[in-house]
XYZ file of C-alpha atoms in Angstrom:
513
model
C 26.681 -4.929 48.014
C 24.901 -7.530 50.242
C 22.909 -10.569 49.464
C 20.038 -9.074 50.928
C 20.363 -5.323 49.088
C 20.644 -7.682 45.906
C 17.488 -10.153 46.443
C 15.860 -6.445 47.434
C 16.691 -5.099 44.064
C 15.575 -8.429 41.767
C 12.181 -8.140 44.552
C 12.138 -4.576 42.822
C 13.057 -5.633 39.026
C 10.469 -8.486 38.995
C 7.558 -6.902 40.853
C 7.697 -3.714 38.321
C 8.287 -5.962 35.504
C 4.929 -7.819 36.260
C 3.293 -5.198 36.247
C 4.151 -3.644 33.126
C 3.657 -6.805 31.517
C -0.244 -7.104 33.125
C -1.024 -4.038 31.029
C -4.185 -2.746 31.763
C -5.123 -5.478 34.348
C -6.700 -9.132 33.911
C -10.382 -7.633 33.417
C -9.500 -5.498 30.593
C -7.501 -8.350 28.920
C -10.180 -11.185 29.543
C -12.697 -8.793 27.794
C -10.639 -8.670 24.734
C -9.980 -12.464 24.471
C -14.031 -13.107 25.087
C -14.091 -10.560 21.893
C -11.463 -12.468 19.767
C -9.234 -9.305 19.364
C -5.376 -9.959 20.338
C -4.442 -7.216 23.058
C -0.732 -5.733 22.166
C 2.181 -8.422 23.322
C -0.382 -10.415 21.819
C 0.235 -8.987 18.509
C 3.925 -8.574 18.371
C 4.326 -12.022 19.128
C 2.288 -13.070 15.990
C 4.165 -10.381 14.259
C 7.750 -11.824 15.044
C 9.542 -15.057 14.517
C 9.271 -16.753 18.498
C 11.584 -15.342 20.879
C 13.274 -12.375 19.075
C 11.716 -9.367 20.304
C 13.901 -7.189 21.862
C 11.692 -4.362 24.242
C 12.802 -1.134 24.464
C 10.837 1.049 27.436
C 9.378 -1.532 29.212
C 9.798 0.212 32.732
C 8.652 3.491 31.046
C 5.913 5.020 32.726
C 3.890 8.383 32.951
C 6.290 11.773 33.610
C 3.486 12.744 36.058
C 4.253 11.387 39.212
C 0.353 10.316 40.796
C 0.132 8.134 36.969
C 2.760 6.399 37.332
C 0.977 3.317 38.773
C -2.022 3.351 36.019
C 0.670 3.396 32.982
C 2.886 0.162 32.463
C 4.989 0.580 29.509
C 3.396 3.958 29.622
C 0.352 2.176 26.492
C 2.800 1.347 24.018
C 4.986 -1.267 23.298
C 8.156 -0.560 21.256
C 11.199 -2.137 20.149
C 12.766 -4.806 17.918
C 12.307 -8.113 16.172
C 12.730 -10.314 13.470
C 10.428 -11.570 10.698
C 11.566 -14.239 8.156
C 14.624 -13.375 9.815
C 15.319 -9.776 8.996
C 14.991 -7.281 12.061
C 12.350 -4.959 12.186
C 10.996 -1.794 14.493
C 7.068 -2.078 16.081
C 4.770 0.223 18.001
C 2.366 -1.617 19.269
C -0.808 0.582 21.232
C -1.425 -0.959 24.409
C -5.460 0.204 24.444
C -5.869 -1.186 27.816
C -3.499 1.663 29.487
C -5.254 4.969 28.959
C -6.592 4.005 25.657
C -3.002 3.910 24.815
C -3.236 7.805 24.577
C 0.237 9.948 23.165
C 2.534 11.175 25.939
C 6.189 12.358 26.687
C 7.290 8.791 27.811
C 5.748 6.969 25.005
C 6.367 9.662 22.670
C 10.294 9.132 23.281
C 10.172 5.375 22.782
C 8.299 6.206 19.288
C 11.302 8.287 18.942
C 13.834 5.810 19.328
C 12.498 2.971 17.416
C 12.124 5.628 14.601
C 15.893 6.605 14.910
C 17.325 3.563 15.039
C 15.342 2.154 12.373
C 15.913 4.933 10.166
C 19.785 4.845 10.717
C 20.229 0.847 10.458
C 17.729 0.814 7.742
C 14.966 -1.448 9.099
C 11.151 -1.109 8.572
C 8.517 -0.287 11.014
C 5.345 -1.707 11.695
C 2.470 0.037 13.782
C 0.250 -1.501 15.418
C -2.391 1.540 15.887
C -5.047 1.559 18.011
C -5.419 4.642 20.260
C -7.388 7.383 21.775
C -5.083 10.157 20.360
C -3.626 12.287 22.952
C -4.093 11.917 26.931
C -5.952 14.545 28.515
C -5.158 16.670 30.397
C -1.334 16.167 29.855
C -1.840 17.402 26.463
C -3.574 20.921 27.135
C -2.230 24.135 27.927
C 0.724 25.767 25.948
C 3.581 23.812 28.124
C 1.284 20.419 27.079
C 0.649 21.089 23.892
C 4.757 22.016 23.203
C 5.935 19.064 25.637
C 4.136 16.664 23.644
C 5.331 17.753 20.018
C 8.842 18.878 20.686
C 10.042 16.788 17.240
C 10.107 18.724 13.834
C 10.395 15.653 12.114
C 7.782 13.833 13.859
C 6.141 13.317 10.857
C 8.939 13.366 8.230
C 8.995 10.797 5.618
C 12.107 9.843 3.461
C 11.199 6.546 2.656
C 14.432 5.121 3.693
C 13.123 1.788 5.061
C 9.130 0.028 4.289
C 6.416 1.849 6.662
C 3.734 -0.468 7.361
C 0.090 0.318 9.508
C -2.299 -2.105 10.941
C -5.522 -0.267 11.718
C -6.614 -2.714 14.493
C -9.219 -0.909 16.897
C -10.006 3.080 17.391
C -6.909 5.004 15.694
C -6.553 8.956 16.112
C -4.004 11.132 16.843
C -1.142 9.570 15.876
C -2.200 6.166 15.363
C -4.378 7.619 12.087
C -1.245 10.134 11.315
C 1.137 7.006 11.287
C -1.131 5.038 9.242
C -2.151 8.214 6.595
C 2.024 7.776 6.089
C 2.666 4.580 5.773
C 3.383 2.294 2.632
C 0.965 -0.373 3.151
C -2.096 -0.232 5.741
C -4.179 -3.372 6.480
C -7.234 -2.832 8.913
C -9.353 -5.211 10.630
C -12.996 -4.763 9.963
C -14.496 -2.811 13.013
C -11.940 -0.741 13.275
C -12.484 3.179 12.950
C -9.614 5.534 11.852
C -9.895 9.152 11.563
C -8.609 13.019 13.120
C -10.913 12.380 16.273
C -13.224 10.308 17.856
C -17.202 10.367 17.245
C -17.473 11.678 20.216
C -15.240 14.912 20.237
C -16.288 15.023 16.249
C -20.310 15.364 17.511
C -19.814 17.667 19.856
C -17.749 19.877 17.223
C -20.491 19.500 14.924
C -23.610 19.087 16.801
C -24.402 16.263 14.862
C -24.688 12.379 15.472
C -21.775 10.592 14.665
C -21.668 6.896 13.695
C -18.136 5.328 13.743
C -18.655 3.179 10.646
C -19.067 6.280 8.546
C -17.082 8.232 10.386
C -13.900 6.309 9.767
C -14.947 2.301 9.141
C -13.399 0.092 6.417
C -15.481 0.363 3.791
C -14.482 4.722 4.033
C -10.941 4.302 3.729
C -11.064 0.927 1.435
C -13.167 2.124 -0.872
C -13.639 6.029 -0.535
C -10.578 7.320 0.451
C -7.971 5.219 -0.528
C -6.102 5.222 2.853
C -6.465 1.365 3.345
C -5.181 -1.206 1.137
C -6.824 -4.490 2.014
C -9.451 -4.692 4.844
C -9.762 -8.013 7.098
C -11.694 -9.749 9.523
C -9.483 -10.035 12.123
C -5.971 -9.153 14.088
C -4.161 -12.762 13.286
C -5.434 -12.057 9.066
C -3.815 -8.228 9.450
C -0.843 -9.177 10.967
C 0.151 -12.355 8.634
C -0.398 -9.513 5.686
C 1.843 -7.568 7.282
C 4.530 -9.928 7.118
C 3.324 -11.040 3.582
C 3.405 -7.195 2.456
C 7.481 -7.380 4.014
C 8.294 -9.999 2.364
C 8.300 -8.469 -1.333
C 10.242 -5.571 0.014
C 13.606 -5.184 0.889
C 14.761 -3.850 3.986
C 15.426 -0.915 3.165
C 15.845 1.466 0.199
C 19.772 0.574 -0.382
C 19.099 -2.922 -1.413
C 17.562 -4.398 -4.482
C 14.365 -6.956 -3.141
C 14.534 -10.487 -2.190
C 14.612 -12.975 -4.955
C 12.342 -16.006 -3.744
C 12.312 -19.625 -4.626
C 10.308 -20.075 -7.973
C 7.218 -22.277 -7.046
C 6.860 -25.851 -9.128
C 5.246 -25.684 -11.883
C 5.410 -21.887 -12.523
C 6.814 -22.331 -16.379
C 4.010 -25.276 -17.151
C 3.132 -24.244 -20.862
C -0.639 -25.065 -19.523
C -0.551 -21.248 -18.116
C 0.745 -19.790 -20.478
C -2.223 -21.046 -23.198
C -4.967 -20.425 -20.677
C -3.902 -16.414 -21.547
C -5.195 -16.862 -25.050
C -9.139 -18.646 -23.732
C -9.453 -15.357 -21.415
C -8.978 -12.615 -23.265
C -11.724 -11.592 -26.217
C -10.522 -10.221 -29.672
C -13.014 -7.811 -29.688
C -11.943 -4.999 -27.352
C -15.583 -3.688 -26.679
C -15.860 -7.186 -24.476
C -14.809 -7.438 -20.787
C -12.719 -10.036 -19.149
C -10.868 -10.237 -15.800
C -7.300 -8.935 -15.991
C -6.526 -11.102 -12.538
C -6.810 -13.846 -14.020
C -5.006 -12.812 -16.859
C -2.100 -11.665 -14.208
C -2.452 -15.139 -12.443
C -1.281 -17.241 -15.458
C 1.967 -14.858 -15.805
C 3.345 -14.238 -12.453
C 4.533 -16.949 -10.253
C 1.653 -18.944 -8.192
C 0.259 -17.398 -5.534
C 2.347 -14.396 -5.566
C -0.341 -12.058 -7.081
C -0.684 -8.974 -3.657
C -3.206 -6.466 -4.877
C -2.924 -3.380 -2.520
C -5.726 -0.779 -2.864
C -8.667 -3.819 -4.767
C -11.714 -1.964 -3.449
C -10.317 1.744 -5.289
C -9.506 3.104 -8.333
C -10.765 -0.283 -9.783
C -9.936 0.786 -13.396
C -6.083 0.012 -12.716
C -4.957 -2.814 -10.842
C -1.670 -2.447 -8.573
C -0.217 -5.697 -7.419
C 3.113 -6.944 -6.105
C 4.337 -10.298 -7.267
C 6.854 -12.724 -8.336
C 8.160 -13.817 -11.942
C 11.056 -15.916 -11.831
C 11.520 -15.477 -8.140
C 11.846 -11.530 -8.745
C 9.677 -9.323 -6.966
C 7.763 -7.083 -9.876
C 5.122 -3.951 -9.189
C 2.495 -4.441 -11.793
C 0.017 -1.766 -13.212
C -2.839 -3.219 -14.971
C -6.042 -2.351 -16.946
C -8.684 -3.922 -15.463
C -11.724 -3.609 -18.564
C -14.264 -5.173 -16.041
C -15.032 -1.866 -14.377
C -15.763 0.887 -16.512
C -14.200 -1.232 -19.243
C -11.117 0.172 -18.339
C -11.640 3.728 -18.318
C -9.237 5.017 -16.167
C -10.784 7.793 -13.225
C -9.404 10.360 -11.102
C -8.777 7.576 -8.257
C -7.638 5.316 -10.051
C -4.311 7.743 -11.384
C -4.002 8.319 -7.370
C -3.391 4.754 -6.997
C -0.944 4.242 -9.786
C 0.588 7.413 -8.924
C 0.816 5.757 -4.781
C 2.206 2.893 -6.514
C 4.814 4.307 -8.492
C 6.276 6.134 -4.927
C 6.426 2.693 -3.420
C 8.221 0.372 -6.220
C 10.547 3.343 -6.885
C 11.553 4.225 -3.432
C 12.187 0.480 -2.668
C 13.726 -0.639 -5.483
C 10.705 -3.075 -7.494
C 10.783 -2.981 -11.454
C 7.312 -2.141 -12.814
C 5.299 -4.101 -15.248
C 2.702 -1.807 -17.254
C -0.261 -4.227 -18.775
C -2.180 -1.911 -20.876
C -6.182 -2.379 -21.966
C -7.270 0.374 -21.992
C -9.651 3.062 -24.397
C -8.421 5.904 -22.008
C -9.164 8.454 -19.258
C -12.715 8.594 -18.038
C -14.306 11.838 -18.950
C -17.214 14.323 -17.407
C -18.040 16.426 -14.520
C -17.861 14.071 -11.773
C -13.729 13.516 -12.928
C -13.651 17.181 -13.363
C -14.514 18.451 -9.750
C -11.860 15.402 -8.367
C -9.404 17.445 -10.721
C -9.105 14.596 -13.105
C -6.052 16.614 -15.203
C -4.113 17.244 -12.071
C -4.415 13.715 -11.135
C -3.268 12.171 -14.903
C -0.478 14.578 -14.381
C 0.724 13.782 -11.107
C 0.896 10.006 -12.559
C 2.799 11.534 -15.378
C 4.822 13.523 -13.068
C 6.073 10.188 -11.097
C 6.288 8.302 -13.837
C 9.166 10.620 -15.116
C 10.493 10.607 -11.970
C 11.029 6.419 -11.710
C 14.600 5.164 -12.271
C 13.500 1.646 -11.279
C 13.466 -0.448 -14.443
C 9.774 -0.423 -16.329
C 8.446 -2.840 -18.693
C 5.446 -1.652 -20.318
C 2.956 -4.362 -22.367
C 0.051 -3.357 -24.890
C -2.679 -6.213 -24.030
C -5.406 -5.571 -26.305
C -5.537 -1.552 -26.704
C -4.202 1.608 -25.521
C -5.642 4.840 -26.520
C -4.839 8.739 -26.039
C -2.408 10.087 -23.122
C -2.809 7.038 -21.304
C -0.785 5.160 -23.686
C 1.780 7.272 -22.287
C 0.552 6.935 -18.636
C 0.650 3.146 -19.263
C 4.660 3.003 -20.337
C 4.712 3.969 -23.819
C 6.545 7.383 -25.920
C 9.585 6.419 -24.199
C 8.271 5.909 -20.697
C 9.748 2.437 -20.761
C 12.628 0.370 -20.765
C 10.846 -2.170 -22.750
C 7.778 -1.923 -24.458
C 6.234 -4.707 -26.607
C 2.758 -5.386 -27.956
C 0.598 -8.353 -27.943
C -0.238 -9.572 -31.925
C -3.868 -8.589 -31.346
C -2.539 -5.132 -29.747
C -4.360 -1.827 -31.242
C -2.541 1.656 -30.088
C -4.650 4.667 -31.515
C -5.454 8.218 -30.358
C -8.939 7.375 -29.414
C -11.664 4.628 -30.166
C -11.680 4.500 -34.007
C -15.437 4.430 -33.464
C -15.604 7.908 -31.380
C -13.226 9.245 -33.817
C -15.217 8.703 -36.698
C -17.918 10.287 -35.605
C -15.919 13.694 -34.590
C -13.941 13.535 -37.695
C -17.243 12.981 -39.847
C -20.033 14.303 -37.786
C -22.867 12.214 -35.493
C -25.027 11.831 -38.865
C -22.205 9.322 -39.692
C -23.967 6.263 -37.843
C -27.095 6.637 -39.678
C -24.842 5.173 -42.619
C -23.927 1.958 -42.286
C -21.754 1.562 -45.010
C -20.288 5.459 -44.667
C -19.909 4.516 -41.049
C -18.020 0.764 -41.468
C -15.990 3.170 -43.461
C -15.131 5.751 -41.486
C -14.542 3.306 -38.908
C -12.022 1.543 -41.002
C -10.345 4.949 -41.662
C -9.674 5.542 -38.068
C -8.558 1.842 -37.415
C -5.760 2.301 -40.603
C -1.799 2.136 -39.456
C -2.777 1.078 -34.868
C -1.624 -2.345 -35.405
C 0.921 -3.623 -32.993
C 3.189 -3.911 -36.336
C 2.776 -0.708 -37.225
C 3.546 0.173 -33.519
C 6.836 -1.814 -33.984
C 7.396 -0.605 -37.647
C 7.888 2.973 -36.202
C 9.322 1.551 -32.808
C 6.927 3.085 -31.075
C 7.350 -1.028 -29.139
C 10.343 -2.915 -29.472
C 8.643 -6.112 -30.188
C 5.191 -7.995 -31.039
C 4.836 -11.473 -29.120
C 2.004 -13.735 -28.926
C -0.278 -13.628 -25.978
C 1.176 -16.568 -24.361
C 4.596 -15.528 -24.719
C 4.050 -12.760 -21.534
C 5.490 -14.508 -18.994
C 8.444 -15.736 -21.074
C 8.925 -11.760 -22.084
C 8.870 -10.360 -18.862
C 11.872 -13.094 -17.419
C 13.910 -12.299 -20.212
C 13.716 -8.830 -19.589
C 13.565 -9.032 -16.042
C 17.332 -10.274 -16.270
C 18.399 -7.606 -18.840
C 17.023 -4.549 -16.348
C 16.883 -6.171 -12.974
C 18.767 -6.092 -9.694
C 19.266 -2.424 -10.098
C 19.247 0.013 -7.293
C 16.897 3.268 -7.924
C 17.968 7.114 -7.082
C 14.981 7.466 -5.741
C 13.389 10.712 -7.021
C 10.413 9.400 -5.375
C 11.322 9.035 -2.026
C 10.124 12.923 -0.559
C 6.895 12.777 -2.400
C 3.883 13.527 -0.280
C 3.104 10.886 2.161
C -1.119 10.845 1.050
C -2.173 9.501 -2.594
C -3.426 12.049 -4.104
């Protein structure tokens, strides 16, 4: 081969890798800088430690031979990288080319960051924002087939962490990716849904507006589909790596253990527990802060804060050990737990035991929240798909009685044997229902007229829920003080931890509820 047919071919190699790299051209990129939002090499290279992302498809362009100049990288850019040091797969949307609308070409480099990822056993980020599929490729029946040719497409085994940043328009299968993923951040502005206001008012006849359509504050609070919202790309994207960082790679290895921060065992935490928490268990208080004196600092990572707001589901740290924790939370609905808030325990169960994370239960609570609204979101299915995972978890479980625990919750919340461990705090009360609603079934409403008969029957329903007569029976294994939770859970962190899961979880459906 000659010097010239070889300066001919690097004139080749370099002029078509400039122009994949360009993307969608200088104007389009300029306008997204003026708007603060990163375009999509941009974003991977927040996403990955400096100089280890490996492309895969950049010289991938349109199958259709007159698009071939208006598709660089064909809108998406795939392949490999490493955060913290561990490797890990990414599809990010290139909006700029074609919206960064689903194709053959693209569709095939989704492919092969899925396969590889799946067989190595290393987790996937998207990076969605997209139009959905690209018209006209898509229509007609050889389209339609062409461009969903994969049965598994949209299978999920868990095997490695699935994570979704929502960070512009996402349908098609920017909003199926995210639906199916194990953590999903978006970015405030952001819309995802099945289609686009536009195709969704002209199938209605109705105006559409994106923010209600498919805007944070939907999926956050409504449906459940986002985890934490943000205000923009850079926040997303360092939660993303946060999120990894609990996790392990994949579903064959127990988590990372991190370094335990200074002064996480300063007895000044532990005795802040017994100023937050009232005695009286008709009084509120604010389980995070509760959380914050017994996990290591700065490793509480709610997922899901804005739903189900009864329970609160948080990774974090004790002792360097990444722990999933369940936990009443009495200031909404004093703790009452609702039909969305057993879809987020349940969601949280599938992602501790598919990856490997012990749970901590932290129960205060007077049980499930009753009356129609529950009943048309099919409250008992919901408390029994909880139940249902919960027998299904072969991670360890740790379960803690706070302050009360009442009804079939109690069983929800790690007790009758759903536990490795149980214990009960000394001011712990574990009873059917509210001595003070069962009073008044047992004796009839004409009971609180009577003051005395009342403070009586009251007392009748309160006799033999102590935490010691809990332990008498076994019904916990221990009673500790307050300020011994953090202590508790190290100890029996070490007994239980470290262990690999069978995963019973791991084929559950990808959605919450």
């Amino acid at each position: 081969m000659t010097d010239s047919t070889l300066d001919d071919r690097r004139e080749l190699h370099d002029r078509l890798r400039e122009r994949a790299l360009a993307m969608g051209g200088e104007k389009k990129l300029k306008a997204r800088a003026a708007a603060g939002i990163l375009n999509a090499r941009e974003r991977v290279d927040r996403l990955f430690d400096e100089g280890t992302f490996q492309e895969a498809g950049l010289f991938g362009v349109s199958h259709r031979p007159d698009m071939r100049e208006r598709t660089p990288a064909d809108g998406k850019v795939t392949g490999f990288g490493q955060i913290d040091g561990n490797t890990v797969g990414v599809i990010s949307n290139d909006f700029t080319v074609l919206g960064a609308s689903s194709s053959r070409t693209n569709a095939r480099k989704i492919k092969h960051v899925k396969r590889v990822a799946g067989r190595q056993g290393y987790p996937i980020v998207f990076l969605g924002e997209s139009s959905g599929a690209r018209m006209p490729d898509a229509m007609g029946a050889e389209g339609t087939v062409a461009n969903s040719d994969d049965p598994a497409q949209y299978l999920r085994r868990r095997n490695s962490p699935w994570v979704s940043a929502v960070l512009g328009p996402c349908y098609g299968s920017s909003s199926w990716y995210a639906s199916m993923s194990d953590f999903v951040v978006m970015r405030k502005g952001a819309v995802l849904a099945v289609s686009s206001p536009r195709l969704t008012e002209m199938a209605t006849s109705e105006s559409v507006d994106p923010e209600e359509l498919g805007g944070w504050r939907v999926h956050a609070q409504d449906s459940g589909l986002v985890d934490v919202a943000v205000d923009t790309d850079e926040e997303a994207l360092d939660l993303v790596k946060r999120f990894l960082s609990y996790l392990p790679q994949n579903r064959n290895e127990p988590p990372p253990v991190a370094a335990v921060p200074t002064g996480a065992d300063d007895p000044a935490r532990a005795e802040r527990i017994a100023t937050l928490v009232p005695t009286s268990r008709s009084r509120v208080y604010n389980m995070r802060t509760v959380l914050e004196c017994i996990v290591d600092p700065d490793s509480l990572f709610e997922l899901k804060r804005l739903y189900g707001r009864p329970i609160i589901t948080a990774l974090a740290r004790i002792d360097g050990q990444t722990v999933g924790i369940i936990a009443s939370n009495p200031l909404v609905k004093g703790g009452a737990i609702d039909p969305e808030a057993c879809s987020k325990a349940t969601s949280f169960l599938v992602l501790c035991d598919s990856f490997n994370v012990p749970l901590v239960f932290i129960a205060d609570q007077p049980g499930f929240l009753i009356g129609k609204d529950g009943e048309r979101k099919g409250a008992t299915g919901r408390v029994m798909n909880w139940m249902n995972a919960l027998s299904l978890v072969t991670v360890p479980r740790i379960a803690i009685v706070a302050r009360k625990t009442y009804g079939q919750a109690l069983l929800n919340m790690g007790l009758g044997g759903n536990a490795d461990e149980t214990c009960a705090w000394t001011t712990a009360e574990i009873n059917f229902m509210d001595p003070r609603f069962g009073a008044r079934i047992v004796h009839g409403r004409d009971v609180i007229d009577d003051a005395q008969r009342y403070e009586a029957a009251v007392a009748e329903m309160t006799h033999g829920t102590s935490a010691y007569d809990a332990a008498g029976v076994f019904a916990v294994g221990g009673v500790i003080d307050p300020r011994q939770t953090r202590a508790y859970l190290t100890s029996a962190l070490r007994v239980h931890s470290r262990r690999v899961g069978e995963h019973h979880l791991a084929n559950w459906p990808t959605t919450i509820y």
